[in-house]
Coordinates of C-alpha atoms in Angstrom, one line a residue:
Chain A
X1 CA -12.2 -0.7 -29.6
X2 CA -14.1 -2.0 -26.5
X3 CA -12.8 -1.0 -23.2
X4 CA -12.9 -2.7 -19.8
X5 CA -12.6 -0.5 -16.8
X6 CA -11.3 -2.2 -13.7
X7 CA -11.2 -0.4 -10.3
X8 CA -8.9 -2.1 -7.8
X9 CA -10.2 -1.6 -4.3
X10 CA -7.8 -2.5 -1.5
X11 CA -9.6 -3.2 1.8
X12 CA -8.9 -4.3 5.4
X13 CA -10.1 -7.7 4.3
X14 CA -8.9 -8.4 0.8
X15 CA -8.8 -6.9 -2.6
X16 CA -12.0 -6.4 -4.6
X17 CA -12.3 -5.5 -8.3
X18 CA -15.2 -3.5 -9.7
X19 CA -15.6 -3.8 -13.4
X20 CA -17.6 -2.0 -16.1
X21 CA -17.5 -1.2 -19.7
X22 CA -16.5 2.3 -20.9
X23 CA -20.0 3.7 -20.1
X24 CA -19.2 3.0 -16.4
X25 CA -22.9 2.8 -15.5
X26 CA -23.2 -0.9 -14.5
X27 CA -20.6 -2.4 -12.3
X28 CA -19.9 -5.9 -11.3
X29 CA -17.9 -6.6 -8.1
X30 CA -15.7 -9.6 -7.5
X31 CA -13.4 -10.7 -4.7
X32 CA -12.3 -10.8 -2.0
X33 CA -8.9 -11.8 -3.3
X34 CA -5.5 -12.2 -1.6
X35 CA -6.8 -14.6 1.1
X36 CA -8.6 -11.7 2.7
X37 CA -5.3 -10.2 3.8
X38 CA -5.3 -6.5 4.6
X39 CA -4.5 -4.9 1.3
X40 CA -3.1 -1.4 1.6
X41 CA -2.7 -0.6 -2.1
X42 CA -3.2 -2.3 -5.5
X43 CA -2.0 -1.2 -8.9
X44 CA -2.0 -2.5 -12.4
X45 CA 1.1 -2.5 -14.6
X46 CA 0.0 -1.6 -18.1
X47 CA 3.3 -2.9 -19.5
X48 CA 2.5 -6.5 -18.3
X49 CA -1.2 -6.5 -17.5
X50 CA -0.3 -7.7 -14.0
X51 CA -2.3 -6.6 -11.0
X52 CA -0.1 -6.2 -7.9
X53 CA -1.5 -5.9 -4.3
X54 CA 0.5 -4.7 -1.4
X55 CA -0.4 -5.8 2.1
X56 CA 0.5 -7.3 5.4
X57 CA -1.2 -9.9 7.6
X58 CA -1.2 -9.8 11.4
X59 CA 0.1 -13.4 11.4
X60 CA 2.2 -13.8 8.3
X61 CA 3.9 -10.5 7.7
X62 CA 4.3 -8.5 4.5
X63 CA 3.6 -9.6 1.0
X64 CA 3.1 -8.4 -2.5
X65 CA 0.4 -10.4 -4.3
X66 CA 0.4 -10.7 -8.1
X67 CA -2.3 -11.8 -10.6
X68 CA -1.5 -12.3 -14.3
X69 CA -5.1 -13.0 -15.2
X70 CA -6.9 -9.9 -13.9
X71 CA -7.6 -11.4 -10.5
X72 CA -8.6 -15.0 -11.1
X73 CA -5.5 -16.5 -9.6
X74 CA -2.8 -15.1 -7.3
X75 CA 0.7 -15.7 -6.1
X76 CA 2.4 -13.9 -3.3
X77 CA 6.0 -13.1 -2.4
X78 CA 8.1 -11.2 0.1
X79 CA 11.4 -12.5 -1.1
X80 CA 13.9 -9.8 -0.4
X81 CA 11.2 -7.5 1.0
X82 CA 13.3 -7.3 4.2
X83 CA 15.7 -5.2 6.1
X84 CA 19.0 -6.5 7.4
X85 CA 19.0 -9.0 10.2
X86 CA 18.5 -7.4 13.6
X87 CA 16.6 -4.4 12.3
X88 CA 12.9 -3.9 13.0
X89 CA 11.3 -6.2 10.4
X90 CA 9.1 -5.0 7.6
X91 CA 5.6 -5.2 8.9
X92 CA 3.6 -4.5 5.8
X93 CA 3.8 -3.4 2.2
X94 CA 2.0 -0.1 1.8
X95 CA 2.2 1.2 -1.7
X96 CA 3.1 0.1 -5.2
X97 CA 4.1 1.9 -8.4
X98 CA 5.3 0.5 -11.7
X99 CA 8.0 2.7 -13.2
X100 CA 11.2 2.7 -15.2
X101 CA 10.8 -1.0 -16.2
X102 CA 10.3 -2.2 -12.6
X103 CA 8.0 -2.2 -9.7
X104 CA 8.5 -0.1 -6.6
X105 CA 7.1 -0.9 -3.1
X106 CA 6.9 1.3 -0.1
X107 CA 6.8 -0.4 3.2
X108 CA 6.4 0.0 7.0
X109 CA 8.6 0.9 8.8
X110 CA 9.4 3.3 6.0
X111 CA 11.6 2.1 3.2
X112 CA 11.7 1.6 -0.5
X113 CA 12.1 -1.6 -2.5
X114 CA 12.3 -2.4 -6.2
X115 CA 11.5 -5.5 -8.1
X116 CA 12.9 -6.3 -11.6
X117 CA 10.8 -9.5 -12.0
X118 CA 7.3 -8.4 -11.6
X119 CA 7.1 -8.7 -7.8
X120 CA 8.6 -12.2 -7.5
X121 CA 11.7 -10.8 -5.7
X122 CA 12.7 -7.5 -4.2
X123 CA 15.8 -5.5 -3.5
X124 CA 16.2 -2.7 -1.0
X125 CA 16.8 0.8 -2.3
X126 CA 19.1 1.5 0.6
X127 CA 19.9 5.2 -0.1
X128 CA 16.6 6.3 1.4
X129 CA 17.0 4.7 4.8
X130 CA 20.7 5.7 4.7
X131 CA 19.6 9.4 4.8
X132 CA 21.1 11.1 7.8
X133 CA 17.6 12.3 8.9
X134 CA 16.2 8.7 9.2
X135 CA 16.9 8.2 12.9
X136 CA 14.7 11.2 13.5
X137 CA 11.7 10.1 11.4
X138 CA 8.6 9.7 13.6
X139 CA 5.6 7.5 12.9
X140 CA 2.2 9.0 12.1
X141 CA -1.0 7.5 13.4
X142 CA -0.8 4.5 10.9
X143 CA 2.9 3.9 11.7
X144 CA 6.0 5.0 9.9
X145 CA 4.8 4.4 6.4
X146 CA 6.0 5.1 2.9
X147 CA 2.7 5.6 1.1
X148 CA 3.3 7.8 -1.8
X149 CA 5.5 6.6 -4.7
X150 CA 5.9 9.0 -7.6
X151 CA 8.3 7.8 -10.3
X152 CA 9.3 10.5 -12.8
X153 CA 7.5 9.8 -16.0
X154 CA 10.6 9.5 -18.1
X155 CA 13.8 9.9 -16.1
X156 CA 14.6 6.7 -14.3
X157 CA 16.9 8.6 -12.0
X158 CA 14.2 10.8 -10.6
X159 CA 11.5 9.9 -8.1
X160 CA 9.6 11.3 -5.1
X161 CA 8.3 9.5 -2.1
X162 CA 6.0 10.6 0.8
X163 CA 6.5 9.2 4.3
X164 CA 4.2 9.9 7.2
X165 CA 5.5 11.7 9.2
X166 CA 8.9 12.3 7.8
X167 CA 7.8 14.3 4.7
X168 CA 8.5 14.3 1.0
X169 CA 11.9 13.1 -0.2
X170 CA 13.2 13.2 -3.8
X171 CA 16.1 11.6 -5.6
X172 CA 17.8 12.6 -8.8
X173 CA 20.3 9.8 -9.0
X174 CA 18.3 6.6 -9.0
X175 CA 17.8 6.3 -5.3
X176 CA 21.4 6.6 -4.2
X177 CA 20.9 9.9 -2.5
X178 CA 17.8 11.7 -1.4
X179 CA 16.9 15.2 -0.2
X180 CA 13.9 16.4 1.9
X181 CA 11.5 18.4 -0.3
X182 CA 9.2 20.1 2.3
X183 CA 10.0 23.7 2.1
X184 CA 6.8 25.7 2.6
X185 CA 4.8 22.9 4.2
X186 CA 3.7 23.3 7.8
X187 CA 4.0 21.1 10.8
X188 CA 1.5 22.5 13.3
X189 CA 2.3 19.7 15.8
X190 CA 5.8 21.2 16.4
X191 CA 6.6 24.1 18.7
X192 CA 5.7 27.5 17.2
X193 CA 9.2 28.4 16.1
X194 CA 9.8 25.0 14.4
X195 CA 6.7 24.7 12.2
X196 CA 8.6 24.8 8.9
X197 CA 11.3 22.2 9.4
X198 CA 13.5 20.6 6.7
X199 CA 11.7 17.3 7.3
X200 CA 9.2 15.8 9.7
X201 CA 6.0 17.0 8.0
X202 CA 3.1 14.7 8.0
X203 CA 2.5 14.3 4.3
X204 CA -0.6 12.3 3.4
X205 CA -0.6 11.9 -0.3
X206 CA 1.5 13.2 -3.2
X207 CA 0.7 13.1 -6.9
X208 CA 2.3 14.4 -10.1
X209 CA 0.3 16.4 -12.6
X210 CA -0.1 14.7 -16.0
X211 CA 2.2 15.9 -18.8
X212 CA 4.5 17.6 -16.4
X213 CA 7.7 16.6 -14.5
X214 CA 7.7 19.3 -11.9
X215 CA 4.1 20.0 -10.8
X216 CA 3.2 18.1 -7.6
X217 CA 0.1 18.3 -5.4
X218 CA -0.3 17.0 -1.9
X219 CA -2.8 16.7 0.9
X220 CA -1.1 17.0 4.3
X221 CA -2.0 16.7 7.9
X222 CA -1.5 20.4 8.0
X223 CA -2.6 21.9 4.7
X224 CA -3.0 21.4 1.0
X225 CA -0.1 22.3 -1.3
X226 CA 1.3 22.5 -4.8
X227 CA 4.9 22.6 -6.0
X228 CA 6.0 23.9 -9.4
X229 CA 9.6 22.8 -8.9
X230 CA 9.6 19.2 -8.2
X231 CA 8.9 19.6 -4.5
X232 CA 11.8 22.0 -3.7
X233 CA 9.3 24.6 -2.6
X234 CA 5.6 24.3 -1.9
X235 CA 2.8 26.9 -1.8
X236 CA -0.5 26.6 0.1
X237 CA -3.6 26.0 -2.0
X238 CA -5.9 25.5 1.0
X239 CA -7.8 28.8 0.6
X240 CA -11.3 28.0 -0.4
X241 CA -11.3 24.5 1.1
X242 CA -13.3 23.7 4.2
X243 CA -10.4 22.5 6.3
X244 CA -6.6 22.2 6.3
X245 CA -6.7 18.4 6.9
X246 CA -7.3 15.5 4.5
X247 CA -5.8 12.4 3.0
X248 CA -6.3 11.6 -0.7
X249 CA -5.3 13.6 -3.8
X250 CA -6.0 12.5 -7.3
X251 CA -4.8 14.1 -10.5
X252 CA -6.9 14.5 -13.6
X253 CA -5.5 12.1 -16.3
X254 CA -4.8 14.9 -18.9
X255 CA -5.2 18.4 -17.3
X256 CA -2.4 19.4 -15.0
X257 CA -4.5 22.2 -13.4
X258 CA -7.3 19.9 -12.4
X259 CA -6.9 18.0 -9.1
X260 CA -9.3 16.4 -6.7
X261 CA -9.1 16.4 -2.9
X262 CA -11.4 15.3 0.0
X263 CA -10.8 17.5 3.0
X264 CA -11.9 16.1 6.3
X265 CA -13.1 18.1 9.3
X266 CA -9.8 18.0 11.2
X267 CA -7.2 15.8 12.7
X268 CA -8.7 15.9 16.2
X269 CA -12.4 16.2 15.2
X270 CA -13.1 12.7 14.0
X271 CA -11.5 12.9 10.5
X272 CA -14.8 12.6 8.7
X273 CA -16.4 14.8 6.0
X274 CA -17.1 18.3 7.3
X275 CA -20.6 18.8 8.9
X276 CA -21.3 15.1 8.0
X277 CA -22.0 16.2 4.4
X278 CA -19.8 14.5 1.8
X279 CA -18.1 16.4 -1.0
X280 CA -15.2 16.0 -3.4
X281 CA -13.4 19.2 -4.0
X282 CA -12.0 20.0 -7.4
X283 CA -9.9 22.8 -8.7
X284 CA -9.6 23.6 -12.4
X285 CA -6.9 26.3 -12.0
X286 CA -4.2 24.5 -10.1
X287 CA -5.5 25.3 -6.7
X288 CA -6.5 29.0 -6.9
X289 CA -10.2 28.2 -6.6
X290 CA -12.2 25.2 -5.5
X291 CA -15.6 23.8 -6.2
X292 CA -17.4 21.3 -3.9
X293 CA -19.1 18.6 -5.8
X294 CA -21.9 16.9 -3.8
X295 CA -24.5 15.6 -6.3
X296 CA -25.2 12.0 -5.5
X297 CA -23.1 12.1 -2.3
X298 CA -24.8 11.8 1.2
X299 CA -25.6 15.3 2.6
X300 CA -26.6 14.2 6.1
X301 CA -25.3 11.9 8.7
X302 CA -22.2 11.0 6.7
X303 CA -19.4 10.2 9.2
X304 CA -16.9 8.6 6.9
X305 CA -13.3 9.5 6.1
X306 CA -11.3 8.7 2.9
X307 CA -7.8 7.4 3.3
X308 CA -4.7 8.6 1.5
X309 CA -4.7 6.1 -1.3
X310 CA -8.4 5.7 -1.7
X311 CA -9.2 8.1 -4.6
X312 CA -8.2 7.8 -8.2
X313 CA -9.1 8.9 -11.7
X314 CA -9.3 6.8 -14.9
X315 CA -8.0 8.0 -18.3
X316 CA -11.3 7.9 -20.2
X317 CA -13.0 11.0 -21.7
X318 CA -14.6 12.4 -19.7
X319 CA -12.5 11.2 -16.8
X320 CA -13.9 8.9 -14.2
X321 CA -13.2 9.7 -10.5
X322 CA -13.6 7.1 -7.8
X323 CA -13.2 7.0 -4.0
X324 CA -13.7 4.5 -1.2
X325 CA -14.5 5.2 2.4
X326 CA -13.3 3.9 5.8
X327 CA -16.9 2.6 6.1
X328 CA -16.7 0.4 3.0
X329 CA -18.6 2.5 0.6
X330 CA -17.3 2.9 -3.0
X331 CA -18.4 5.9 -5.1
X332 CA -17.9 6.6 -8.8
X333 CA -18.3 9.6 -11.0
X334 CA -18.2 9.4 -14.8
X335 CA -18.3 13.1 -15.5
X336 CA -15.1 14.4 -13.8
X337 CA -16.7 14.6 -10.4
X338 CA -19.9 16.6 -11.3
X339 CA -22.2 13.8 -10.2
X340 CA -21.7 10.7 -8.1
X341 CA -23.3 7.3 -7.6
X342 CA -22.6 4.6 -5.0
X343 CA -21.3 1.4 -6.6
X344 CA -20.8 -0.7 -3.5
X345 CA -21.9 0.0 0.1
X346 CA -20.9 -2.8 2.4
X347 CA -17.3 -3.6 1.8
X348 CA -14.6 -3.8 4.5
X349 CA -12.8 -0.5 5.3
X350 CA -11.3 0.7 2.0
X351 CA -7.6 1.6 2.0
X352 CA -7.0 2.2 -1.7
X353 CA -8.6 2.7 -5.1
X354 CA -6.8 2.6 -8.4
X355 CA -8.0 2.1 -12.0
X356 CA -7.0 0.0 -14.9
X357 CA -8.4 0.6 -18.4
X358 CA -8.0 -2.3 -20.8
X359 CA -8.6 -2.0 -24.5
X360 CA -9.5 -5.2 -26.2
Chain B
X1 CA 17.8 -43.0 2.3
X2 CA 14.3 -42.9 3.7
X3 CA 11.6 -41.4 1.5
X4 CA 9.3 -39.0 3.3
X5 CA 5.9 -40.7 3.5
X6 CA 3.9 -37.5 3.3
X7 CA 5.6 -35.5 0.6
X8 CA 7.4 -38.2 -1.3
X9 CA 10.5 -36.1 -1.0
X10 CA 13.7 -37.3 0.4
X11 CA 14.3 -35.4 3.7
X12 CA 17.4 -33.3 3.4
X13 CA 17.4 -31.6 6.7
X14 CA 19.8 -32.2 9.4
X15 CA 18.8 -34.2 12.5
X16 CA 16.1 -36.8 13.1
X17 CA 12.7 -37.2 11.7
X18 CA 10.0 -35.0 13.2
X19 CA 6.3 -34.6 12.5
X20 CA 5.1 -31.1 11.7
X21 CA 1.5 -30.0 11.9
X22 CA 0.7 -26.8 10.0
X23 CA -2.2 -24.4 10.5
X24 CA -4.9 -24.3 7.8
X25 CA -4.4 -20.6 7.3
X26 CA -0.7 -21.2 6.5
X27 CA -1.4 -24.1 4.1
X28 CA -4.0 -22.0 2.3
X29 CA -1.2 -19.7 1.2
X30 CA 0.8 -22.5 -0.4
X31 CA -1.2 -24.6 -2.9
X32 CA -0.2 -28.2 -2.7
X33 CA 1.1 -28.0 0.9
X34 CA 0.0 -30.4 3.5
X35 CA -1.3 -30.0 7.0
X36 CA 0.9 -32.8 8.3
X37 CA 4.5 -33.4 7.1
X38 CA 7.4 -35.5 8.2
X39 CA 10.8 -34.1 7.8
X40 CA 14.3 -34.1 9.2
X41 CA 15.4 -31.2 11.3
X42 CA 17.6 -30.6 14.4
X43 CA 16.1 -27.3 15.4
X44 CA 13.0 -25.3 14.8
X45 CA 15.0 -23.0 12.5
X46 CA 16.1 -26.1 10.5
X47 CA 12.5 -27.2 10.3
X48 CA 11.5 -23.8 8.9
X49 CA 14.3 -24.1 6.3
X50 CA 13.0 -27.5 5.3
X51 CA 9.4 -26.2 5.0
X52 CA 10.7 -23.5 2.8
X53 CA 12.5 -26.0 0.6
X54 CA 9.3 -27.9 0.2
X55 CA 7.1 -24.9 -0.3
X56 CA 9.2 -21.8 -1.3
X57 CA 8.2 -18.7 0.6
X58 CA 6.8 -20.5 3.7
X59 CA 9.8 -19.5 5.8
X60 CA 8.9 -15.8 5.4
X61 CA 5.4 -16.5 6.8
X62 CA 6.7 -18.1 10.0
X63 CA 10.0 -16.3 10.7
X64 CA 10.8 -12.7 10.4
X65 CA 14.1 -11.1 9.7
X66 CA 15.3 -10.2 13.2
X67 CA 15.3 -13.3 13.0
X68 CA 12.5 -14.6 15.3
X69 CA 9.3 -16.5 15.0
X70 CA 6.7 -13.9 14.0
X71 CA 5.0 -12.1 16.7
X72 CA 1.6 -13.7 16.1
X73 CA 2.8 -17.2 15.2
X74 CA 3.3 -19.9 17.7
X75 CA 5.5 -23.0 17.4
X76 CA 5.0 -25.7 20.0
X77 CA 7.4 -28.7 20.3
X78 CA 6.0 -31.6 22.2
X79 CA 3.6 -29.3 23.9
X80 CA 6.0 -26.6 24.8
X81 CA 6.2 -23.1 23.2
X82 CA 9.4 -23.0 21.2
X83 CA 11.9 -20.5 19.7
X84 CA 14.0 -20.7 16.6
X85 CA 16.8 -22.4 18.5
X86 CA 14.7 -25.0 20.2
X87 CA 16.2 -28.5 19.5
X88 CA 14.0 -31.2 18.0
X89 CA 14.4 -34.7 19.3
X90 CA 13.8 -37.7 16.9
X91 CA 10.1 -38.2 16.8
X92 CA 9.2 -34.8 18.1
X93 CA 5.7 -33.4 17.3
X94 CA 5.7 -29.8 16.2
X95 CA 2.7 -27.5 15.8
X96 CA 2.9 -24.3 13.7
X97 CA -0.1 -22.3 14.8
X98 CA -1.5 -18.8 14.3
X99 CA -2.0 -16.9 17.6
X100 CA -5.3 -15.2 18.6
X101 CA -4.9 -11.8 17.1
X102 CA -6.2 -9.6 14.3
X103 CA -9.4 -7.6 13.8

């Protein structure tokens, strides 16, 4: 059966869609969609074929945009995507994830919403913001954002979220109550005797390994980590990587021990690829060892960063891997990261990359 | 009952008839909306409710949940910058504009 591979590229000025057949050699690019609003994250819901794009506009506030025809036409809504009257308003929608028959949205300032009608209307999952630690959550450089949404693959009561810089939180009761899941992750920006707090870590990206319900990976402001127990404890996997700082993490679609990261030179060193030479780092053994993959990526004068939601894999065999840079370049690999090719070079700053494989 | 000459809809708002001029960027978000509309409203907040009745969702784009007019939106009533509670006199001319901001 023929396959269409869509890559959803959220940018500072609209959503773009790159499309190819399963060979993934020749790409067409279309967009910008969503009236050129800043789009922080876009996902497809395979259950409905809908494409949803989360964003916020300087003038008009937050919205989740939806297309039911693969991007040709769009509607937008923020109905219910709001906190109670008098609270600081929702500025922007930051992340999306289909799951458990609904659609989740993470917003800034950090909070979680769920839609039961495909993004037309939203209800607040209040339990997260009711957590007693919430008054002590501090914003990261991009604001107090809920960027990582990880629904459990089967159990509708379980879910993880990542908030910069409050840390990872998990629920086992459908969002009513949450617990911080940060044990073992560092917070170097706190005093020396407080660097392993219960919460307050600056998590940058959390993903769940395929075929598991307990194995999580994360890039953090201070380290790279894995957890074998659903985030209750984390172990460092940064040995072998060129830095302890980076944003995106992408899981292989089938192998739970294969994960991709893009370390950057450091929080206070410009946040671009180390030595201005681009590499995607891959582990095949769950983080024990790392391989830097550079073929096809610029090895001189590369001063870009890759943001937290801007790397993804597809589910083809071999897996495709994709990332987009803060400078608007979009790269693709069709051999699990071994070799890379630029697909687009002059887009607005890229915030997110996700894939959608359609069989028809 | 007077029929609204711009929308064909019967005004349901409270208060007198006012003329509202909307920014192009706002109208672009609501297919079928008009740059100039006459409606009945006693205050700016009523006016936003009326716009939302005509084009569902438009209120969210003008007014946040504090509630207040969004930080980078400007509403002018007869030439004066207005807030949600600003009263609208019969025949008032209201502009809903996007401020200079963004990047």
